[in-house]
Coordinates of C-alpha atoms and ligand atoms in Angstrom, one line a residue:
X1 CA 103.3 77.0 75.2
X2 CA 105.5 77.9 78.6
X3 CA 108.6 77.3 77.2
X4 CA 111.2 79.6 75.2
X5 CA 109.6 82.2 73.6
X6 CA 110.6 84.0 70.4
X7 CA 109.9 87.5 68.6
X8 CA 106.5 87.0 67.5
X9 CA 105.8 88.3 63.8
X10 CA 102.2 88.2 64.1
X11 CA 101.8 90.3 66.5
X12 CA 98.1 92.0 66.7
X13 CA 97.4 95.6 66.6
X14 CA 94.7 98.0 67.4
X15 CA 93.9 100.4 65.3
X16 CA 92.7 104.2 67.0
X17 CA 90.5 106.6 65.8
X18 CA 92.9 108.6 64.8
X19 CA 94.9 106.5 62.2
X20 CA 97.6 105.2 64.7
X21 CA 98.1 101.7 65.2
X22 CA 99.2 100.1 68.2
X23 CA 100.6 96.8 69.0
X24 CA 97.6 95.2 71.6
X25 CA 100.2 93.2 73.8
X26 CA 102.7 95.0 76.1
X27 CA 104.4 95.1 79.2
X28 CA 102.9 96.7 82.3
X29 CA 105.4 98.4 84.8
X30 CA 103.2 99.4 87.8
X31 CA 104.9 97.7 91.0
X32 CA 107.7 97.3 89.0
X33 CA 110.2 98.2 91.3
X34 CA 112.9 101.3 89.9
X35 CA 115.8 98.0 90.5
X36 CA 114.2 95.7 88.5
X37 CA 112.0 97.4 86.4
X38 CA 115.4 98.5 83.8
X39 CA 116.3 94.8 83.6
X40 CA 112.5 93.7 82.8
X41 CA 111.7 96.3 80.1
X42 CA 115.1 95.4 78.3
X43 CA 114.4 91.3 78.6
X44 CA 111.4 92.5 77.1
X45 CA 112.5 94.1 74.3
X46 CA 114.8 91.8 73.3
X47 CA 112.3 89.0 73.6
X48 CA 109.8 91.2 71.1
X49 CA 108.0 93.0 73.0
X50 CA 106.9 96.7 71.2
X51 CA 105.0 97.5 74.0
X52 CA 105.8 99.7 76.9
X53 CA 103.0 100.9 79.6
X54 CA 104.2 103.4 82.0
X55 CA 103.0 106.1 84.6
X56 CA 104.6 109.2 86.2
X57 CA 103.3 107.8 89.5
X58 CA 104.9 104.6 89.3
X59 CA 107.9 106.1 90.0
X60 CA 110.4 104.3 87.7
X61 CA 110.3 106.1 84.4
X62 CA 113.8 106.9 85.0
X63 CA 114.8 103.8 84.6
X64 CA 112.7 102.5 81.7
X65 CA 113.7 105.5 80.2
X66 CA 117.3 104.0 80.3
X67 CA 116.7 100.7 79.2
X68 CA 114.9 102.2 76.4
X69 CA 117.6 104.7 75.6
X70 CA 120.0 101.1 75.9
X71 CA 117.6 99.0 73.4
X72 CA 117.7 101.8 70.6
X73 CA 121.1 102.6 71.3
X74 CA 122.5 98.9 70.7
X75 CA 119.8 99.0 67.8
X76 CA 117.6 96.2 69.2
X77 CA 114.9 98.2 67.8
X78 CA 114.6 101.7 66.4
X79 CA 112.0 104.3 68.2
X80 CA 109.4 104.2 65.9
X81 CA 109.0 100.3 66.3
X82 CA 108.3 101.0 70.3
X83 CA 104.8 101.8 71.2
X84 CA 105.5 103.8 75.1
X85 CA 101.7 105.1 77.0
X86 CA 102.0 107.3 80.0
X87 CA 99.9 108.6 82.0
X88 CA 99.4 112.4 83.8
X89 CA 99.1 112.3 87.2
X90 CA 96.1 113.5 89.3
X91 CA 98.0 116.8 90.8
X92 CA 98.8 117.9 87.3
X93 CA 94.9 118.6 85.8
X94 CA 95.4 122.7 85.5
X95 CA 95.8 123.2 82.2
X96 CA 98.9 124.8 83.1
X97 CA 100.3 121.9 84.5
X98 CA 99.7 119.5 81.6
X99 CA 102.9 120.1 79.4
X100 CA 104.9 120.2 81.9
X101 CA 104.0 117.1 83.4
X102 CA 104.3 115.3 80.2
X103 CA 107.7 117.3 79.7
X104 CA 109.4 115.6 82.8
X105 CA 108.3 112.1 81.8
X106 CA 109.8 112.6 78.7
X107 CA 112.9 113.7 79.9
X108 CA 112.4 110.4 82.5
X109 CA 111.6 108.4 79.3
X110 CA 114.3 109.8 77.0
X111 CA 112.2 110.3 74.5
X112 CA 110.9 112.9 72.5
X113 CA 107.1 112.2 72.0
X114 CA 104.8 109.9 73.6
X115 CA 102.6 107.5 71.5
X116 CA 99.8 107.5 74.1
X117 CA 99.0 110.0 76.9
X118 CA 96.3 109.6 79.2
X119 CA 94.7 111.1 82.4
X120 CA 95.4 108.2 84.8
X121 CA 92.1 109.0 87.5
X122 CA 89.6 111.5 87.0
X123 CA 90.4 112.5 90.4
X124 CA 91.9 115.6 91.4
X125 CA 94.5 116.2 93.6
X126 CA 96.3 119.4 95.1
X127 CA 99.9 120.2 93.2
X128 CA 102.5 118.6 94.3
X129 CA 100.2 115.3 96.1
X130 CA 101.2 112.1 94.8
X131 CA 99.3 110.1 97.2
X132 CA 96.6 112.0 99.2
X133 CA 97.0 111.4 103.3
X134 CA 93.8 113.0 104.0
X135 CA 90.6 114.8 102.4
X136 CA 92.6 117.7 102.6
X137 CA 95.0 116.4 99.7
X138 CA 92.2 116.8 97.8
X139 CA 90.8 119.5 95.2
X140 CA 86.9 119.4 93.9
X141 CA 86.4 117.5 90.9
X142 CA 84.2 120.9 89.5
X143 CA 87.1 122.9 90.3
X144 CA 89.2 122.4 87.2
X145 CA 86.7 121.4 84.4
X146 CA 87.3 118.7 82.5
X147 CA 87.0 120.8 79.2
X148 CA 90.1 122.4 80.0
X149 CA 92.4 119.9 80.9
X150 CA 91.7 118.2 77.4
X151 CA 92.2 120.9 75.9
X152 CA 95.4 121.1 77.4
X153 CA 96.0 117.5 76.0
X154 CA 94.7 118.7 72.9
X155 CA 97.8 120.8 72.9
X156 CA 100.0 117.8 73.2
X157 CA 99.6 116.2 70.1
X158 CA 99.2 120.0 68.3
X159 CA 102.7 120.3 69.6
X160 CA 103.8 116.6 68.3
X161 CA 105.0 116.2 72.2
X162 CA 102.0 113.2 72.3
X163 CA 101.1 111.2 69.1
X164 CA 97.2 109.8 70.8
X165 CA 95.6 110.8 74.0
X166 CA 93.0 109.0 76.1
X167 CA 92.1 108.7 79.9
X168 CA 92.3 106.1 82.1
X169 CA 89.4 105.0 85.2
X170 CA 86.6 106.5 83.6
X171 CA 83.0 105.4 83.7
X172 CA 80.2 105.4 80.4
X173 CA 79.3 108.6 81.8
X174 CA 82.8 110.2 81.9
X175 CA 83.7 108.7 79.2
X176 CA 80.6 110.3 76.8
X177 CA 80.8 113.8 78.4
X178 CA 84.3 113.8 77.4
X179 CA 83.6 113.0 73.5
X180 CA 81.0 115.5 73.7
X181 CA 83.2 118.2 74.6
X182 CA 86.4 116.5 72.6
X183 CA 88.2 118.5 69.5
X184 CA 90.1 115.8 69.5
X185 CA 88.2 112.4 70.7
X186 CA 90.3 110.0 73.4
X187 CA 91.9 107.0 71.8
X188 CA 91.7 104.6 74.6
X189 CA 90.3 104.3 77.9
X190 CA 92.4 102.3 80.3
X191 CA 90.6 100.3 82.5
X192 CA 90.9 97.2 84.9
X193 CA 89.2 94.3 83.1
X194 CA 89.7 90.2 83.5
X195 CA 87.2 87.5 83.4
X196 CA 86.0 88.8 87.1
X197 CA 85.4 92.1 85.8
X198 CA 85.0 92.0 81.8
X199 CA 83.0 95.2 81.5
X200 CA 80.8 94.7 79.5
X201 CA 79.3 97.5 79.4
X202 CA 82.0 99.9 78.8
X203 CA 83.3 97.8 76.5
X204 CA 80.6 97.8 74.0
X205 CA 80.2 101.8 74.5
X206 CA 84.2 101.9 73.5
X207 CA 83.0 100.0 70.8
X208 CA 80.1 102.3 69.2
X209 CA 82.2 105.3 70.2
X210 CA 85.7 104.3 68.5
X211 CA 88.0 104.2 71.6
X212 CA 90.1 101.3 72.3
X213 CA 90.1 100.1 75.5
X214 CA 93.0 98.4 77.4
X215 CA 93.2 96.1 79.9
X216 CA 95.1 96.6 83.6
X217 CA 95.6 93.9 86.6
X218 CA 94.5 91.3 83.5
X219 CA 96.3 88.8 86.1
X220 CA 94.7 90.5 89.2
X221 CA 97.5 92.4 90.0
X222 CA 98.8 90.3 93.1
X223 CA 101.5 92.0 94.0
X224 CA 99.5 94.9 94.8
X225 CA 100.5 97.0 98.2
X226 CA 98.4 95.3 101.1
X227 CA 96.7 98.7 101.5
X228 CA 95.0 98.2 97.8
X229 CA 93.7 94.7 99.1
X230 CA 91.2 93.1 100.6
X231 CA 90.7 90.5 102.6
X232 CA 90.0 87.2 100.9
X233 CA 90.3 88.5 97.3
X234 CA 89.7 85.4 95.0
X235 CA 92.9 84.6 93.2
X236 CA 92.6 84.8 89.0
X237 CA 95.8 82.5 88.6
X238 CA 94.6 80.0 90.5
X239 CA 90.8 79.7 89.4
X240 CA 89.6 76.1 88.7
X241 CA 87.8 76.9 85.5
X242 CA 90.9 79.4 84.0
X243 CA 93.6 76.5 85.2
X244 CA 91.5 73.5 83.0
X245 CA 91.6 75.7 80.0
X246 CA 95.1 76.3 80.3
X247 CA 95.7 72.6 81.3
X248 CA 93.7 71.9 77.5
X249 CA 96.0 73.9 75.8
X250 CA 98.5 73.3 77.3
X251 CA 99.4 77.0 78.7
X252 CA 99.9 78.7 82.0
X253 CA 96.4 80.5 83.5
X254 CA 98.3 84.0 83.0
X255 CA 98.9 83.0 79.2
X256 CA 94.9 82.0 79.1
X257 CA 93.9 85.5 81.3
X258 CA 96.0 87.0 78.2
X259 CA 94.8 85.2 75.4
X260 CA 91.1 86.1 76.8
X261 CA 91.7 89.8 77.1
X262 CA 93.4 89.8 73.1
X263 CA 90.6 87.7 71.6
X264 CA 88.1 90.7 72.9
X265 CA 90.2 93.2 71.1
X266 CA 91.3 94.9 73.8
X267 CA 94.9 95.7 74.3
X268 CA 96.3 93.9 77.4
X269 CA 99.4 94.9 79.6
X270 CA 100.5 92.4 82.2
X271 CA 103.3 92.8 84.3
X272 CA 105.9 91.2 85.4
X273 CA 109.4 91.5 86.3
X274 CA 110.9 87.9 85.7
X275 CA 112.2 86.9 83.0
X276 CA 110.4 83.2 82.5
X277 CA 107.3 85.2 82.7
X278 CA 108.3 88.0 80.5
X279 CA 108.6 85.7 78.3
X280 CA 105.5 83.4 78.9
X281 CA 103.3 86.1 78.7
X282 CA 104.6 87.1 75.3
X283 CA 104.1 83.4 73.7
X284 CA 100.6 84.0 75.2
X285 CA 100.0 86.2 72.1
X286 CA 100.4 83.0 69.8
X287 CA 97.2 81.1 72.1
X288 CA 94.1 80.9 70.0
X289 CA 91.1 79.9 72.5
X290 CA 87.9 78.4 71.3
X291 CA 84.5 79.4 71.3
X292 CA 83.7 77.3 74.4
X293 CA 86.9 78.1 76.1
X294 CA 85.8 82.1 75.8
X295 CA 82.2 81.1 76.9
X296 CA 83.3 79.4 80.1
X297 CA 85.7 82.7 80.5
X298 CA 83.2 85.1 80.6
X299 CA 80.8 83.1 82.7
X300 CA 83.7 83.1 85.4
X301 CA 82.2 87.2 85.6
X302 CA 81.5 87.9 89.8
X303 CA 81.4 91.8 88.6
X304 CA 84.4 92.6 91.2
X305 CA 87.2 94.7 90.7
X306 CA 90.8 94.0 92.4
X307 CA 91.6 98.0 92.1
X308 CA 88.3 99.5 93.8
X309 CA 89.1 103.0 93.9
X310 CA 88.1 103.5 97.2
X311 CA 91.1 105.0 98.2
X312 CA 90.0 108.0 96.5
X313 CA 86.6 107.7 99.2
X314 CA 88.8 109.0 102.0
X315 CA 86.6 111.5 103.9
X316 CA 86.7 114.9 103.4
X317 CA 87.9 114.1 99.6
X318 CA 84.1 115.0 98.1
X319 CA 84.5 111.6 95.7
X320 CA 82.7 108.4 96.5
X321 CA 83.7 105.1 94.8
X322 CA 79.9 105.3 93.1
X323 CA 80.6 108.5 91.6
X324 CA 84.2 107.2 90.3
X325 CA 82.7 103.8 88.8
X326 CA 79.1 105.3 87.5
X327 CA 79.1 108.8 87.6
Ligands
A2P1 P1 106.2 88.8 88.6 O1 106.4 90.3 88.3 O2 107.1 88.3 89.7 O3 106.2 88.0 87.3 P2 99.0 92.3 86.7 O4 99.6 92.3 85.4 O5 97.6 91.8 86.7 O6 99.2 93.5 87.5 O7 99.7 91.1 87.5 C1 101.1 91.2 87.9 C2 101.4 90.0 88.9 O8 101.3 88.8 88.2 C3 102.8 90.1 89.4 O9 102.7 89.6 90.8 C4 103.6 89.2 88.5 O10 104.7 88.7 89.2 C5 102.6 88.1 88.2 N1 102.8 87.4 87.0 C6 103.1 88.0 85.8 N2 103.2 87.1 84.8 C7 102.9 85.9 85.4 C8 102.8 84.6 84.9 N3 103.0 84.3 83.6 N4 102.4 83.6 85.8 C9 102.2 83.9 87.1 N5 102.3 85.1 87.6 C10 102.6 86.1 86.8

């Protein structure tokens, strides 16, 4: 299961509310660093992968953008086989703002729509903050209601610049006083989720509700800056329980974490920037676990998240991490 990987045919989709279909394996590129990050989206490509999740604040679009402009243009694989999600960052809510955000990312991307957009936090920050320094960075979440910035989003796909749009981080609540308000109902919430944090919850409200839900940090994200960790964090690769699956089957943990995360129907995007792994994780979409395998999976749930959110707590911002999680 670790070795040489090859294009795999069967790959699984999820189907969205709104007709689209989406391949549920892909390739994450947060802390994928701009160097790298060109090499591993084109090894990944040419391996099989359709699947490209990206983000105006990870600051490499540029240069997926030209490794995808490279695939299609040595006709690895045409546009339309290529499934690319980004994500509008928190300075950008005013409806104003909205187009143009997802304008630039284009232009960063090459491309000329977006399959998936999605508001990455429902956090808002003043224009032009990327990451906030103090509370000051800050604007109130009632300032800019979230009734307008979807309908801003709504404008998106009217316009054919975004083919599906969803959000990413938010809670049941959000999440239902969004559809409530929604012309056009979000495709996917984006969430962290792994066997230490499987959310349930929001994962059976997706369910009922018709939005797809994707999985981030589905390896625990490890390579996370030290300011997003804390101390003794329990490691996901190296968990006794996820290694003697793997050993059964005769797979890697990350290929098990991945195989988990598919078999749940979620879509799953792990990252990585090496090619052996690139190319592990991919095979991982040919693991079929058992029944008991899955059951001692989700017993392994300690209901802790890696990414907390916390760094949106900063004081003076007005957001706590309850209000982020469970308002
Ligand atoms: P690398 O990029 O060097 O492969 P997540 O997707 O949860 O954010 O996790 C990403 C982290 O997991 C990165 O440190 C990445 O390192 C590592 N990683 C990715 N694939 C594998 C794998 N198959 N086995 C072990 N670690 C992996």
């Amino acid at each position: 299961m670790q070795g040489n990987t090859h294009i795999s045919h069967s790959m699984k989709t999820i189907s969205l509310n709104n007709g689209h279909s989406m391949p549920a394996f892909g390739l994450g590129t947060w802390k994928s660093e701009p160097d790298v990050v060109h090499a591993a989206v084109k090894e990944a490509i040419q391996l099989g992968y359709r699947h490209i999740d990206c983000a105006s604040i990870y600051g490499n679009e540029a240069e997926v953008g030209r490794a995808l402009a490279e695939v299609i243009q040595e006709g690895v694989v045409r546009r339309e086989e290529l499934w690319i999600t980004s994500k509008l960052w928190n300075d950008c809510h005013a409806p104003g703002d909205v187009q143009p955000a997802l304008e630039q990312t284009l232009k960063d991307l090459q491309l000329e729509s977006i399959d998936l957009y999605l508001i990455h936090w429902p956090v808002h920050l003043k224009k032009g903050t990327l990451f906030p320094e103090s509370g000051e960075s800050f604007l109130p979440y009632e300032e800019i209601p979230l009734a307008d910035t979807w309908k801003a989003m709504e404008q998106l796909v009217s316009s054919g610049l975004a083919k599906s749009i969803g959000v990413s981080n938010f809670s049941i609540a959000k999440l239902d006083h969004l559809i409530q308000l929604a012309e056009i109902a979000p495709a996917m919430n984006q969430v962290e989720c792994h066997p230490y944090f499987p959310q349930n919850a929001l994962l059976e409200f997706c369910q009922q509700q018709g939005v797809a839900l994707t999985a981030y940090s589905p390896l625990g994200s490890n390579d996370r800056p030290a300011f997003l960790k804390a101390e003794n964090e329990r490691s996901l690769l190296d968990n006794e329980v996820i290694g003697k699956v793997a050993e059964a089957h005769q797979a890697s943990p990350a290929q098990v974490l991945i195989a988990w995360a598919l078999q749940r129907g979620t879509a799953v995007i792990p990252k990585s920037a090496n090619p052996q792994r690139i190319a592990q994780n991919l095979k991982a979409t040919e693991l079929v676990l058992g029944e008991e395998d899955m059951q001692a999976l989700n017993a392994l749930d300690t209901d802790t998240r890696y990414v907390t959110g916390d760094f949106w707590a900063m004081p003076g911002s007005g957001y706590t991490v309850d209000w982020l999680w469970n308002g």
